[in-house]
GROMACS .gro file of N, CA and C in nm:
model
  465
    1MET      N    1  19.812   5.004  17.359
    1MET     CA    2  19.869   5.082  17.468
    1MET      C    3  19.945   5.200  17.410
    2ILE      N    4  19.928   5.313  17.468
    2ILE     CA    5  20.005   5.431  17.429
    2ILE      C    6  20.130   5.434  17.516
    3ASN      N    7  20.246   5.438  17.453
    3ASN     CA    8  20.371   5.439  17.528
    3ASN      C    9  20.417   5.579  17.565
    4HIS      N   10  20.397   5.673  17.472
    4HIS     CA   11  20.428   5.811  17.504
    4HIS      C   12  20.345   5.905  17.418
    5ILE      N   13  20.344   6.029  17.463
    5ILE     CA   14  20.272   6.134  17.394
    5ILE      C   15  20.356   6.261  17.406
    6SER      N   16  20.342   6.352  17.313
    6SER     CA   17  20.409   6.482  17.319
    6SER      C   18  20.305   6.590  17.340
    7LEU      N   19  20.336   6.686  17.427
    7LEU     CA   20  20.248   6.799  17.452
    7LEU      C   21  20.328   6.928  17.438
    8ALA      N   22  20.269   7.026  17.374
    8ALA     CA   23  20.333   7.156  17.357
    8ALA      C   24  20.290   7.248  17.471
    9VAL      N   25  20.387   7.304  17.542
    9VAL     CA   26  20.361   7.390  17.658
    9VAL      C   27  20.453   7.512  17.653
   10ASN      N   28  20.424   7.609  17.737
   10ASN     CA   29  20.505   7.730  17.741
   10ASN      C   30  20.640   7.710  17.809
   11ASN      N   31  20.644   7.633  17.917
   11ASN     CA   32  20.766   7.614  17.995
   11ASN      C   33  20.791   7.464  18.012
   12PRO      N   34  20.850   7.398  17.911
   12PRO     CA   35  20.867   7.254  17.915
   12PRO      C   36  20.941   7.201  18.038
   13SER      N   37  21.044   7.269  18.082
   13SER     CA   38  21.121   7.223  18.198
   13SER      C   39  21.034   7.217  18.322
   14HIS      N   40  20.963   7.325  18.350
   14HIS     CA   41  20.881   7.332  18.470
   14HIS      C   42  20.765   7.233  18.464
   15VAL      N   43  20.696   7.227  18.351
   15VAL     CA   44  20.583   7.136  18.337
   15VAL      C   45  20.630   6.991  18.353
   16ALA      N   46  20.744   6.957  18.294
   16ALA     CA   47  20.798   6.821  18.307
   16ALA      C   48  20.823   6.785  18.454
   17LYS      N   49  20.873   6.880  18.530
   17LYS     CA   50  20.899   6.854  18.673
   17LYS      C   51  20.769   6.836  18.751
   18VAL      N   52  20.666   6.915  18.721
   18VAL     CA   53  20.538   6.902  18.791
   18VAL      C   54  20.474   6.768  18.757
   19VAL      N   55  20.476   6.728  18.630
   19VAL     CA   56  20.417   6.600  18.592
   19VAL      C   57  20.498   6.484  18.652
   20ALA      N   58  20.629   6.499  18.664
   20ALA     CA   59  20.709   6.397  18.732
   20ALA      C   60  20.664   6.383  18.877
   21GLU      N   61  20.630   6.494  18.939
   21GLU     CA   62  20.580   6.490  19.076
   21GLU      C   63  20.445   6.418  19.082
   22LEU      N   64  20.356   6.446  18.988
   22LEU     CA   65  20.226   6.379  18.985
   22LEU      C   66  20.240   6.228  18.966
   23TRP      N   67  20.332   6.189  18.880
   23TRP     CA   68  20.355   6.049  18.847
   23TRP      C   69  20.450   5.981  18.946
   24GLN      N   70  20.516   6.061  19.027
   24GLN     CA   71  20.625   6.015  19.114
   24GLN      C   72  20.732   5.948  19.026
   25GLY      N   73  20.762   6.018  18.916
   25GLY     CA   74  20.862   5.971  18.821
   25GLY      C   75  20.980   6.066  18.817
   26GLN      N   76  21.040   6.082  18.699
   26GLN     CA   77  21.157   6.169  18.684
   26GLN      C   78  21.146   6.251  18.556
   27ALA      N   79  21.199   6.371  18.560
   27ALA     CA   80  21.203   6.458  18.443
   27ALA      C   81  21.349   6.479  18.402
   28ALA      N   82  21.370   6.495  18.271
   28ALA     CA   83  21.506   6.515  18.220
   28ALA      C   84  21.499   6.591  18.088
   29PRO      N   85  21.609   6.659  18.052
   29PRO     CA   86  21.613   6.723  17.920
   29PRO      C   87  21.601   6.618  17.810
   30PHE      N   88  21.538   6.654  17.700
   30PHE     CA   89  21.523   6.567  17.584
   30PHE      C   90  21.657   6.569  17.509
   31PRO      N   91  21.718   6.454  17.486
   31PRO     CA   92  21.848   6.453  17.418
   31PRO      C   93  21.842   6.515  17.278
   32ASN      N   94  21.941   6.592  17.245
   32ASN     CA   95  21.959   6.652  17.113
   32ASN      C   96  21.856   6.757  17.074
   33HIS      N   97  21.773   6.800  17.167
   33HIS     CA   98  21.675   6.904  17.139
   33HIS      C   99  21.671   7.003  17.255
   34PRO      N  100  21.758   7.102  17.256
   34PRO     CA  101  21.761   7.198  17.367
   34PRO      C  102  21.624   7.262  17.389
   35GLY      N  103  21.585   7.272  17.515
   35GLY     CA  104  21.457   7.332  17.551
   35GLY      C  105  21.341   7.235  17.557
   36TYR      N  106  21.363   7.110  17.517
   36TYR     CA  107  21.260   7.007  17.522
   36TYR      C  108  21.289   6.921  17.646
   37TYR      N  109  21.183   6.867  17.707
   37TYR     CA  110  21.199   6.785  17.828
   37TYR      C  111  21.111   6.662  17.821
   38ILE      N  112  21.149   6.560  17.897
   38ILE     CA  113  21.075   6.434  17.904
   38ILE      C  114  21.046   6.403  18.050
   39THR      N  115  20.925   6.354  18.076
   39THR     CA  116  20.892   6.300  18.207
   39THR      C  117  20.873   6.150  18.192
   40PHE      N  118  20.944   6.075  18.275
   40PHE     CA  119  20.936   5.930  18.276
   40PHE      C  120  20.852   5.886  18.395
   41ALA      N  121  20.755   5.798  18.373
   41ALA     CA  122  20.675   5.745  18.483
   41ALA      C  123  20.757   5.648  18.566
   42MET      N  124  20.864   5.593  18.508
   42MET     CA  125  20.949   5.494  18.574
   42MET      C  126  20.868   5.368  18.605
   43ASP      N  127  20.779   5.332  18.511
   43ASP     CA  128  20.700   5.211  18.527
   43ASP      C  129  20.754   5.101  18.437
   44SER      N  130  20.694   4.985  18.442
   44SER     CA  131  20.742   4.872  18.363
   44SER      C  132  20.704   4.882  18.215
   45PHE      N  133  20.624   4.983  18.177
   45PHE     CA  134  20.582   5.001  18.039
   45PHE      C  135  20.668   5.102  17.963
   46GLY      N  136  20.753   5.175  18.032
   46GLY     CA  137  20.831   5.279  17.966
   46GLY      C  138  20.748   5.402  17.935
   47SER      N  139  20.643   5.426  18.010
   47SER     CA  140  20.554   5.540  17.986
   47SER      C  141  20.629   5.672  18.001
   48LEU      N  142  20.607   5.763  17.908
   48LEU     CA  143  20.670   5.894  17.917
   48LEU      C  144  20.589   5.998  17.842
   49ILE      N  145  20.611   6.124  17.877
   49ILE     CA  146  20.552   6.236  17.806
   49ILE      C  147  20.665   6.331  17.767
   50GLU      N  148  20.665   6.370  17.641
   50GLU     CA  149  20.761   6.468  17.592
   50GLU      C  150  20.694   6.605  17.599
   51PHE      N  151  20.766   6.704  17.649
   51PHE     CA  152  20.714   6.840  17.656
   51PHE      C  153  20.797   6.928  17.565
   52LEU      N  154  20.732   6.981  17.461
   52LEU     CA  155  20.799   7.063  17.361
   52LEU      C  156  20.755   7.208  17.379
   53PRO      N  157  20.838   7.302  17.338
   53PRO     CA  158  20.794   7.442  17.342
   53PRO      C  159  20.667   7.459  17.260
   54LYS      N  160  20.577   7.541  17.307
   54LYS     CA  161  20.445   7.557  17.246
   54LYS      C  162  20.452   7.594  17.098
   55LYS      N  163  20.554   7.664  17.058
   55LYS     CA  164  20.563   7.706  16.918
   55LYS      C  165  20.617   7.596  16.826
   56THR      N  166  20.641   7.477  16.879
   56THR     CA  167  20.695   7.367  16.799
   56THR      C  168  20.583   7.285  16.735
   57VAL      N  169  20.602   7.249  16.611
   57VAL     CA  170  20.514   7.153  16.545
   57VAL      C  171  20.601   7.043  16.485
   58LEU      N  172  20.542   6.927  16.466
   58LEU     CA  173  20.611   6.817  16.399
   58LEU      C  174  20.554   6.806  16.259
   59GLN      N  175  20.641   6.783  16.163
   59GLN     CA  176  20.594   6.768  16.026
   59GLN      C  177  20.677   6.660  15.958
   60PRO      N  178  20.622   6.597  15.854
   60PRO     CA  179  20.698   6.496  15.782
   60PRO      C  180  20.818   6.556  15.712
   61ASN      N  181  20.923   6.480  15.703
   61ASN     CA  182  21.040   6.522  15.629
   61ASN      C  183  21.016   6.495  15.481
   62PRO      N  184  21.025   6.596  15.396
   62PRO     CA  185  20.991   6.576  15.254
   62PRO      C  186  21.084   6.481  15.180
   63VAL      N  187  21.201   6.453  15.233
   63VAL     CA  188  21.293   6.363  15.162
   63VAL      C  189  21.286   6.220  15.217
   64GLY      N  190  21.180   6.188  15.289
   64GLY     CA  191  21.157   6.051  15.332
   64GLY      C  192  21.230   6.008  15.458
   65LYS      N  193  21.294   6.099  15.526
   65LYS     CA  194  21.361   6.064  15.651
   65LYS      C  195  21.263   6.084  15.766
   66GLY      N  196  21.311   6.081  15.888
   66GLY     CA  197  21.226   6.095  16.006
   66GLY      C  198  21.164   6.233  16.020
   67VAL      N  199  21.082   6.245  16.121
   67VAL     CA  200  21.007   6.367  16.149
   67VAL      C  201  21.099   6.489  16.161
   68GLN      N  202  21.048   6.604  16.120
   68GLN     CA  203  21.117   6.730  16.137
   68GLN      C  204  21.049   6.809  16.249
   69PHE      N  205  21.129   6.876  16.328
   69PHE     CA  206  21.077   6.967  16.429
   69PHE      C  207  21.080   7.106  16.369
   70PHE      N  208  20.969   7.175  16.373
   70PHE     CA  209  20.956   7.302  16.305
   70PHE      C  210  20.911   7.407  16.405
   71ASP      N  211  20.976   7.522  16.405
   71ASP     CA  212  20.945   7.632  16.498
   71ASP      C  213  20.851   7.730  16.428
   72LEU      N  214  20.729   7.741  16.480
   72LEU     CA  215  20.633   7.836  16.425
   72LEU      C  216  20.671   7.978  16.465
   73SER      N  217  20.664   8.068  16.373
   73SER     CA  218  20.691   8.207  16.407
   73SER      C  219  20.561   8.285  16.427
   74SER      N  220  20.449   8.225  16.389
   74SER     CA  221  20.321   8.293  16.402
   74SER      C  222  20.261   8.267  16.540
   75GLU      N  223  20.152   8.334  16.566
   75GLU     CA  224  20.080   8.318  16.693
   75GLU      C  225  20.023   8.177  16.702
   76VAL      N  226  20.039   8.113  16.818
   76VAL     CA  227  19.983   7.980  16.840
   76VAL      C  228  19.864   7.992  16.935
   77PRO      N  229  19.765   7.904  16.920
   77PRO     CA  230  19.648   7.912  17.008
   77PRO      C  231  19.684   7.882  17.153
   78VAL      N  232  19.605   7.933  17.244
   78VAL     CA  233  19.629   7.911  17.386
   78VAL      C  234  19.594   7.768  17.425
   79HIS      N  235  19.479   7.719  17.380
   79HIS     CA  236  19.434   7.585  17.416
   79HIS      C  237  19.447   7.491  17.298
   80THR      N  238  19.439   7.360  17.327
   80THR     CA  239  19.449   7.259  17.223
   80THR      C  240  19.354   7.145  17.255
   81ALA      N  241  19.316   7.069  17.154
   81ALA     CA  242  19.233   6.951  17.175
   81ALA      C  243  19.316   6.834  17.226
   82THR      N  244  19.446   6.840  17.209
   82THR     CA  245  19.533   6.732  17.254
   82THR      C  246  19.535   6.727  17.406
   83HIS      N  247  19.513   6.609  17.460
   83HIS     CA  248  19.519   6.590  17.604
   83HIS      C  249  19.552   6.444  17.632
   84ALA      N  250  19.577   6.413  17.759
   84ALA     CA  251  19.610   6.275  17.797
   84ALA      C  252  19.539   6.241  17.927
   85ASN      N  253  19.507   6.114  17.945
   85ASN     CA  254  19.446   6.062  18.066
   85ASN      C  255  19.552   5.978  18.135
   86LEU      N  256  19.586   6.014  18.260
   86LEU     CA  257  19.693   5.947  18.332
   86LEU      C  258  19.646   5.893  18.466
   87MET      N  259  19.687   5.772  18.498
   87MET     CA  260  19.670   5.723  18.634
   87MET      C  261  19.790   5.773  18.713
   88VAL      N  262  19.762   5.826  18.830
   88VAL     CA  263  19.869   5.879  18.916
   88VAL      C  264  19.857   5.816  19.054
   89PRO      N  265  19.969   5.799  19.125
   89PRO     CA  266  19.964   5.737  19.257
   89PRO      C  267  19.927   5.833  19.370
   90LEU      N  268  19.906   5.960  19.339
   90LEU     CA  269  19.877   6.060  19.441
   90LEU      C  270  19.730   6.062  19.479
   91SER      N  271  19.702   6.114  19.596
   91SER     CA  272  19.564   6.132  19.640
   91SER      C  273  19.505   6.257  19.575
   92GLU      N  274  19.373   6.270  19.582
   92GLU     CA  275  19.310   6.392  19.531
   92GLU      C  276  19.366   6.515  19.602
   93ALA      N  277  19.382   6.505  19.733
   93ALA     CA  278  19.432   6.619  19.811
   93ALA      C  279  19.572   6.659  19.763
   94GLN      N  280  19.657   6.564  19.735
   94GLN     CA  281  19.792   6.595  19.687
   94GLN      C  282  19.786   6.661  19.549
   95ILE      N  283  19.697   6.613  19.464
   95ILE     CA  284  19.682   6.672  19.330
   95ILE      C  285  19.637   6.817  19.342
   96TYR      N  286  19.536   6.842  19.424
   96TYR     CA  287  19.486   6.979  19.441
   96TYR      C  288  19.592   7.070  19.503
   97ALA      N  289  19.673   7.016  19.592
   97ALA     CA  290  19.780   7.096  19.654
   97ALA      C  291  19.883   7.139  19.549
   98ILE      N  292  19.917   7.048  19.460
   98ILE     CA  293  20.012   7.082  19.352
   98ILE      C  294  19.951   7.187  19.261
   99ALA      N  295  19.825   7.168  19.223
   99ALA     CA  296  19.757   7.265  19.135
   99ALA      C  297  19.752   7.403  19.201
  100GLU      N  298  19.720   7.407  19.329
  100GLU     CA  299  19.713   7.535  19.400
  100GLU      C  300  19.850   7.601  19.406
  101ARG      N  301  19.952   7.523  19.436
  101ARG     CA  302  20.089   7.577  19.441
  101ARG      C  303  20.129   7.639  19.308
  102GLU      N  304  20.091   7.574  19.197
  102GLU     CA  305  20.128   7.620  19.063
  102GLU      C  306  20.035   7.730  19.011
  103GLY      N  307  19.920   7.748  19.075
  103GLY     CA  308  19.822   7.843  19.024
  103GLY      C  309  19.748   7.789  18.903
  104TRP      N  310  19.738   7.656  18.893
  104TRP     CA  311  19.675   7.590  18.779
  104TRP      C  312  19.540   7.534  18.820
  105ARG      N  313  19.447   7.532  18.729
  105ARG     CA  314  19.311   7.482  18.754
  105ARG      C  315  19.315   7.330  18.770
  106ALA      N  316  19.243   7.280  18.872
  106ALA     CA  317  19.220   7.137  18.891
  106ALA      C  318  19.079   7.123  18.947
  107VAL      N  319  18.999   7.038  18.883
  107VAL     CA  320  18.860   7.023  18.925
  107VAL      C  321  18.815   6.879  18.899
  108ARG      N  322  18.739   6.826  18.995
  108ARG     CA  323  18.683   6.691  18.980
  108ARG      C  324  18.564   6.699  18.885
  109CYS      N  325  18.560   6.608  18.787
  109CYS     CA  326  18.454   6.608  18.687
  109CYS      C  327  18.400   6.467  18.668
  110LYS      N  328  18.272   6.460  18.638
  110LYS     CA  329  18.208   6.334  18.604
  110LYS      C  330  18.199   6.327  18.452
  111ARG      N  331  18.264   6.229  18.391
  111ARG     CA  332  18.267   6.218  18.246
  111ARG      C  333  18.146   6.141  18.192
  112SER      N  334  18.091   6.057  18.274
  112SER     CA  335  17.971   5.980  18.237
  112SER      C  336  17.913   5.929  18.368
  113ASP      N  337  17.811   5.846  18.357
  113ASP     CA  338  17.758   5.786  18.479
  113ASP      C  339  17.854   5.684  18.538
  114ASP      N  340  17.959   5.651  18.463
  114ASP     CA  341  18.047   5.542  18.501
  114ASP      C  342  18.176   5.581  18.572
  115PHE      N  343  18.229   5.702  18.547
  115PHE     CA  344  18.356   5.737  18.612
  115PHE      C  345  18.375   5.887  18.626
  116GLU      N  346  18.461   5.921  18.722
  116GLU     CA  347  18.502   6.059  18.746
  116GLU      C  348  18.652   6.068  18.729
  117LEU      N  349  18.700   6.190  18.713
  117LEU     CA  350  18.843   6.217  18.701
  117LEU      C  351  18.869   6.359  18.747
  118ILE      N  352  18.996   6.394  18.754
  118ILE     CA  353  19.033   6.531  18.788
  118ILE      C  354  19.093   6.596  18.664
  119GLU      N  355  19.032   6.706  18.620
  119GLU     CA  356  19.091   6.785  18.513
  119GLU      C  357  19.203   6.868  18.575
  120PHE      N  358  19.323   6.848  18.528
  120PHE     CA  359  19.441   6.919  18.577
  120PHE      C  360  19.499   6.993  18.457
  121TRP      N  361  19.491   7.126  18.460
  121TRP     CA  362  19.527   7.208  18.345
  121TRP      C  363  19.670   7.260  18.357
  122LEU      N  364  19.764   7.198  18.283
  122LEU     CA  365  19.903   7.243  18.280
  122LEU      C  366  19.907   7.386  18.229
  123GLU      N  367  19.968   7.473  18.306
  123GLU     CA  368  19.979   7.615  18.270
  123GLU      C  369  19.842   7.677  18.240
  124ASN      N  370  19.735   7.616  18.289
  124ASN     CA  371  19.597   7.658  18.262
  124ASN      C  372  19.563   7.656  18.113
  125GLU      N  373  19.635   7.573  18.036
  125GLU     CA  374  19.614   7.567  17.891
  125GLU      C  375  19.602   7.426  17.836
  126VAL      N  376  19.677   7.330  17.890
  126VAL     CA  377  19.681   7.194  17.836
  126VAL      C  378  19.622   7.098  17.939
  127LEU      N  379  19.527   7.016  17.895
  127LEU     CA  380  19.452   6.929  17.985
  127LEU      C  381  19.520   6.795  18.007
  128LEU      N  382  19.535   6.759  18.136
  128LEU     CA  383  19.562   6.621  18.177
  128LEU      C  384  19.442   6.575  18.256
  129GLU      N  385  19.387   6.461  18.220
  129GLU     CA  386  19.281   6.399  18.299
  129GLU      C  387  19.349   6.303  18.395
  130LEU      N  388  19.342   6.332  18.524
  130LEU     CA  389  19.413   6.251  18.623
  130LEU      C  390  19.318   6.154  18.693
  131LEU      N  391  19.368   6.034  18.711
  131LEU     CA  392  19.294   5.930  18.782
  131LEU      C  393  19.377   5.888  18.904
  132PRO      N  394  19.347   5.945  19.021
  132PRO     CA  395  19.414   5.896  19.142
  132PRO      C  396  19.362   5.756  19.174
  133PRO      N  397  19.424   5.685  19.267
  133PRO     CA  398  19.382   5.548  19.298
  133PRO      C  399  19.233   5.533  19.328
  134THR      N  400  19.171   5.632  19.390
  134THR     CA  401  19.029   5.623  19.423
  134THR      C  402  18.938   5.629  19.301
  135MET      N  403  18.990   5.672  19.185
  135MET     CA  404  18.909   5.683  19.064
  135MET      C  405  18.951   5.585  18.955
  136SER      N  406  19.065   5.523  18.969
  136SER     CA  407  19.121   5.438  18.863
  136SER      C  408  19.033   5.318  18.831
  137GLU      N  409  18.981   5.252  18.933
  137GLU     CA  410  18.901   5.131  18.909
  137GLU      C  411  18.773   5.162  18.832
  138GLN      N  412  18.710   5.276  18.863
  138GLN     CA  413  18.590   5.317  18.789
  138GLN      C  414  18.622   5.330  18.640
  139TYR      N  415  18.733   5.394  18.609
  139TYR     CA  416  18.771   5.414  18.470
  139TYR      C  417  18.800   5.281  18.401
  140LEU      N  418  18.877   5.195  18.470
  140LEU     CA  419  18.912   5.065  18.411
  140LEU      C  420  18.787   4.979  18.387
  141THR      N  421  18.692   4.987  18.477
  141THR     CA  422  18.566   4.914  18.459
  141THR      C  423  18.489   4.969  18.340
  142ALA      N  424  18.477   5.100  18.332
  142ALA     CA  425  18.401   5.164  18.224
  142ALA      C  426  18.463   5.136  18.087
  143THR      N  427  18.594   5.117  18.081
  143THR     CA  428  18.661   5.101  17.952
  143THR      C  429  18.697   4.956  17.920
  144ARG      N  430  18.644   4.861  17.996
  144ARG     CA  431  18.663   4.721  17.959
  144ARG      C  432  18.597   4.698  17.823
  145PRO      N  433  18.656   4.611  17.740
  145PRO     CA  434  18.600   4.590  17.605
  145PRO      C  435  18.450   4.558  17.603
  146GLU      N  436  18.404   4.474  17.693
  146GLU     CA  437  18.261   4.438  17.692
  146GLU      C  438  18.173   4.558  17.727
  147ASN      N  439  18.220   4.646  17.813
  147ASN     CA  440  18.143   4.765  17.848
  147ASN      C  441  18.145   4.868  17.735
  148LEU      N  442  18.259   4.883  17.670
  148LEU     CA  443  18.266   4.973  17.555
  148LEU      C  444  18.179   4.921  17.441
  149GLN      N  445  18.181   4.790  17.419
  149GLN     CA  446  18.100   4.733  17.313
  149GLN      C  447  17.952   4.757  17.336
  150ALA      N  448  17.910   4.748  17.461
  150ALA     CA  449  17.768   4.774  17.493
  150ALA      C  450  17.733   4.919  17.463
  151ILE      N  451  17.824   5.011  17.492
  151ILE     CA  452  17.801   5.152  17.462
  151ILE      C  453  17.793   5.174  17.311
  152LEU      N  454  17.884   5.112  17.238
  152LEU     CA  455  17.888   5.132  17.093
  152LEU      C  456  17.768   5.071  17.022
  153THR      N  457  17.719   4.957  17.068
  153THR     CA  458  17.605   4.893  17.002
  153THR      C  459  17.473   4.957  17.043
  154ALA      N  460  17.469   5.028  17.155
  154ALA     CA  461  17.347   5.092  17.202
  154ALA      C  462  17.312   5.215  17.119
  155LYS      N  463  17.407   5.272  17.049
  155LYS     CA  464  17.382   5.397  16.975
  155LYS      C  465  17.333   5.373  16.836
   0.00000   0.00000   0.00000
């Protein structure tokens, strides 16, 4: 199980609030890191997403201590391969309404013959794959261990 993930965005405060709305959770500043924000799903798993300024990278601390936060001064790419798949309690219509309000791309996509999801592009740059209740069961069925094993052994 993934408990949390960090995503680099242009406006961490705003993105954290929008994702809190999608999750029906809460957003808050990240302690001890001004300009960083966290969205809590407020579920029994402690699920959360950290939103860091886009120019931030994490790197190992050379003296053996914890991670260092490093501010890039060079140009950073617009898009990234990093993304997350989230189950959300909202309907498709609610998701599209939020995307339209924000001016962000949201589109229903078929990932395989087994499930669909909604691509929700934070700031039109960072991908969240959203699974509203009408799509969640398809995804859970497709990703059951026995179904994944059949896919892996078929290739």
